[in-house]
XYZ file of C-alpha atoms in Angstrom:
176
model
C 24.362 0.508 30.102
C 27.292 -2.419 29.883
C 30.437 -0.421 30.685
C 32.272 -3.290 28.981
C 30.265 -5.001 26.166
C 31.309 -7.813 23.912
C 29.891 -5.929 20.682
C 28.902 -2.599 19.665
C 26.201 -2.863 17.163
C 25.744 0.916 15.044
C 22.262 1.136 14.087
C 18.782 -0.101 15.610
C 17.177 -0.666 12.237
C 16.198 -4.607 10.882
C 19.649 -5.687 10.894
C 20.905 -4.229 14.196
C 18.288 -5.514 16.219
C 18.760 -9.190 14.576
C 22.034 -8.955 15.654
C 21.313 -7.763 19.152
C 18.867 -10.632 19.157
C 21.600 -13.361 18.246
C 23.782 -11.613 20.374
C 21.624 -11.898 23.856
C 20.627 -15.517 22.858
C 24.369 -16.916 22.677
C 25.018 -14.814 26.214
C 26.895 -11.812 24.837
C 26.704 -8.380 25.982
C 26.524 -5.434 23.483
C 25.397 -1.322 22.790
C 23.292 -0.455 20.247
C 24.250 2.892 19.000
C 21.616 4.571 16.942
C 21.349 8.332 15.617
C 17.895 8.616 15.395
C 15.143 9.428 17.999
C 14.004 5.725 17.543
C 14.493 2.195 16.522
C 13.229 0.632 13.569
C 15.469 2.106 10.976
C 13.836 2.719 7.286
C 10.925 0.168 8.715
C 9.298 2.655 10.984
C 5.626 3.625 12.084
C 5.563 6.997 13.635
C 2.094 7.472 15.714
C 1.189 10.996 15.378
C -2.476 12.586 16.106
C -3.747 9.005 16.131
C -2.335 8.319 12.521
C 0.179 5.596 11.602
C 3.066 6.780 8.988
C 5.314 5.113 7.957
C 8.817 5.843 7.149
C 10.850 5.400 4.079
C 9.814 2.445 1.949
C 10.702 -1.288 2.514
C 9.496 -4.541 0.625
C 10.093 -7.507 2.658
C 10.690 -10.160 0.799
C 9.820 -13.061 2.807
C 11.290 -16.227 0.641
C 14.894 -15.035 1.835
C 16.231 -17.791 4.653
C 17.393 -15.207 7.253
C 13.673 -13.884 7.217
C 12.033 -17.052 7.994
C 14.720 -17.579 10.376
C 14.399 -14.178 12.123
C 10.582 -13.259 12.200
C 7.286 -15.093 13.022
C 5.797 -14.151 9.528
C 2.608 -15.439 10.613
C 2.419 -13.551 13.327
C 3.191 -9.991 11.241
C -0.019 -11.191 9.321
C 2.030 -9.893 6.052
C -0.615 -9.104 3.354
C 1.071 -8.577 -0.687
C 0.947 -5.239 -2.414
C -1.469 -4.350 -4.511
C 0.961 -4.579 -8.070
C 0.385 -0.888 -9.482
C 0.347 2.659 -7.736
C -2.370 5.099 -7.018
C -1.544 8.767 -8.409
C -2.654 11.673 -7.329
C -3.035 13.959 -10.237
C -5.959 16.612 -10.833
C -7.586 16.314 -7.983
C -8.055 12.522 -7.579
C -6.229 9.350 -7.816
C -5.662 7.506 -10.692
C -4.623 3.561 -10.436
C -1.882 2.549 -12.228
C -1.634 -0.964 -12.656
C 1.415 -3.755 -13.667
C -0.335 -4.761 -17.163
C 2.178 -8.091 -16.775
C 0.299 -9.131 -13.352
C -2.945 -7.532 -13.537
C -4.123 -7.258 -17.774
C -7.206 -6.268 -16.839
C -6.378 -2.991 -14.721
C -3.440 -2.227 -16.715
C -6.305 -1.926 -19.501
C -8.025 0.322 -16.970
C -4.732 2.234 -16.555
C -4.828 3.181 -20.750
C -7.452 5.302 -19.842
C -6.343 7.543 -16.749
C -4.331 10.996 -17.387
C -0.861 9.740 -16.537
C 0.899 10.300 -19.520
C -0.006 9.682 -23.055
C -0.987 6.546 -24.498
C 2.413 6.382 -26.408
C 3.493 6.340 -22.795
C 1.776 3.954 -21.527
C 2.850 1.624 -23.868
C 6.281 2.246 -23.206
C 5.389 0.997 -19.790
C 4.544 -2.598 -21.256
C 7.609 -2.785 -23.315
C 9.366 -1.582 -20.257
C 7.733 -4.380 -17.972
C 8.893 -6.879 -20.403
C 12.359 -5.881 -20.802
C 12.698 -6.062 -17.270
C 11.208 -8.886 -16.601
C 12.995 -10.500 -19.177
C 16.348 -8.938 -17.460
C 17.719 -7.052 -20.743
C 17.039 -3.751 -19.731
C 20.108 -3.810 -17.461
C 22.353 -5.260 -20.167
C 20.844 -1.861 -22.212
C 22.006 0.514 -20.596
C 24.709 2.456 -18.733
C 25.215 2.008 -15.257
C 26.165 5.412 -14.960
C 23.367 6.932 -16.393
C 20.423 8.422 -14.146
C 17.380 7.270 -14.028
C 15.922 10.391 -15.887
C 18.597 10.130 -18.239
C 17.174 6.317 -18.880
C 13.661 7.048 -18.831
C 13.817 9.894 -21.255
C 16.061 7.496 -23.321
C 13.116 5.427 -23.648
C 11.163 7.885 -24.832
C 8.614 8.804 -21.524
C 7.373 12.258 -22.207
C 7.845 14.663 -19.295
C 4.438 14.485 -18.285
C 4.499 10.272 -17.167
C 8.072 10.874 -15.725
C 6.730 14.041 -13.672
C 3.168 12.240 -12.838
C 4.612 8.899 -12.350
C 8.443 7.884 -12.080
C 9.117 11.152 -9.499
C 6.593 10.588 -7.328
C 6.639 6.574 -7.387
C 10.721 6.231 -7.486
C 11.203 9.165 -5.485
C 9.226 7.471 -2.462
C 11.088 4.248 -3.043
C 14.337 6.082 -2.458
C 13.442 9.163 -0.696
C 14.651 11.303 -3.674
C 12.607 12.823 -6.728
C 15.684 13.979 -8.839
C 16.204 10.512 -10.420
């Protein structure tokens, strides 16, 4: 370890190892400091029993500058996300698709037992307004995101069924 580094970096996740990175190219010395048992931060594969899982949930967004300028995207051989989710619900899963990028499964998606139809045409409306980037100027930034959703009228069946699960693995919490 340096006994007298030129940085401290706190964290070994995306950022702190791009840092690090800069860091070592332009001659400096540095620490990481990280509380976890690993590096990788919220983009983490754990190997366990020969499976790969993953840890938290993380989009990257490769159009942003420092991206390109950090990674060899190629080289990652980054493949898109399938625009929907799959839900688990009676004892299968059930695709639910984004009607605004694919029409034809979000048609499919009218007919699978996540929430009402009522419901899922809430979701269009929904998909619009944010898309169109009114939703935000709707509502309270204070509210919670149950508060919001019931607002909109979702039943408790598509907010139980869908927005828990799906939101709560985006941020690792399914109170909303």
């Amino acid at each position: 370890m340096v006994s007298d580094p030129d940085a401290l970096i706190v964290g070994a996740g995306v950022a702190g190892l791009a840092c690090a990175r800069h860091l070592s190219q332009h001659g400096l010395t540095f620490v990481v400091l990280e509380a976890a048992d690993g590096i990788g931060g919220r983009v983490r594969t754990d190997k366990t029993d020969g499976f790969l899982l993953d840890r938290g949930f993380q989009v990257l967004l490769s159009a942003y500058p420092e991206v390109r300028a950090q990674l060899d995207l190629r080289a990652l051989d980054l493949h898109p996300f399938y625009p929907g989710a799959l839900i688990w619900f009676g004892g299968r899963f059930h695709r639910v698709a984004d009607p605004l990028r694919r029409p034809l499964a979000g048609l499919r998606t009218l007919f699978t037992p996540i929430g009402s139809l009522a419901d899922k045409l809430r979701m269009v409306r929904l998909a619009y307004r944010l898309t169109a980037g009114r939703l935000e100027r709707e509502i309270d930034a204070s509210s919670s995101a149950l508060n919001v959703l019931r607002a909109l009228g979702f039943s408790d069946a598509m907010i139980d069924r869908f927005f828990r699960p799906f939101i709560g693995g985006v941020f690792l919490d399914r109170e909303l």
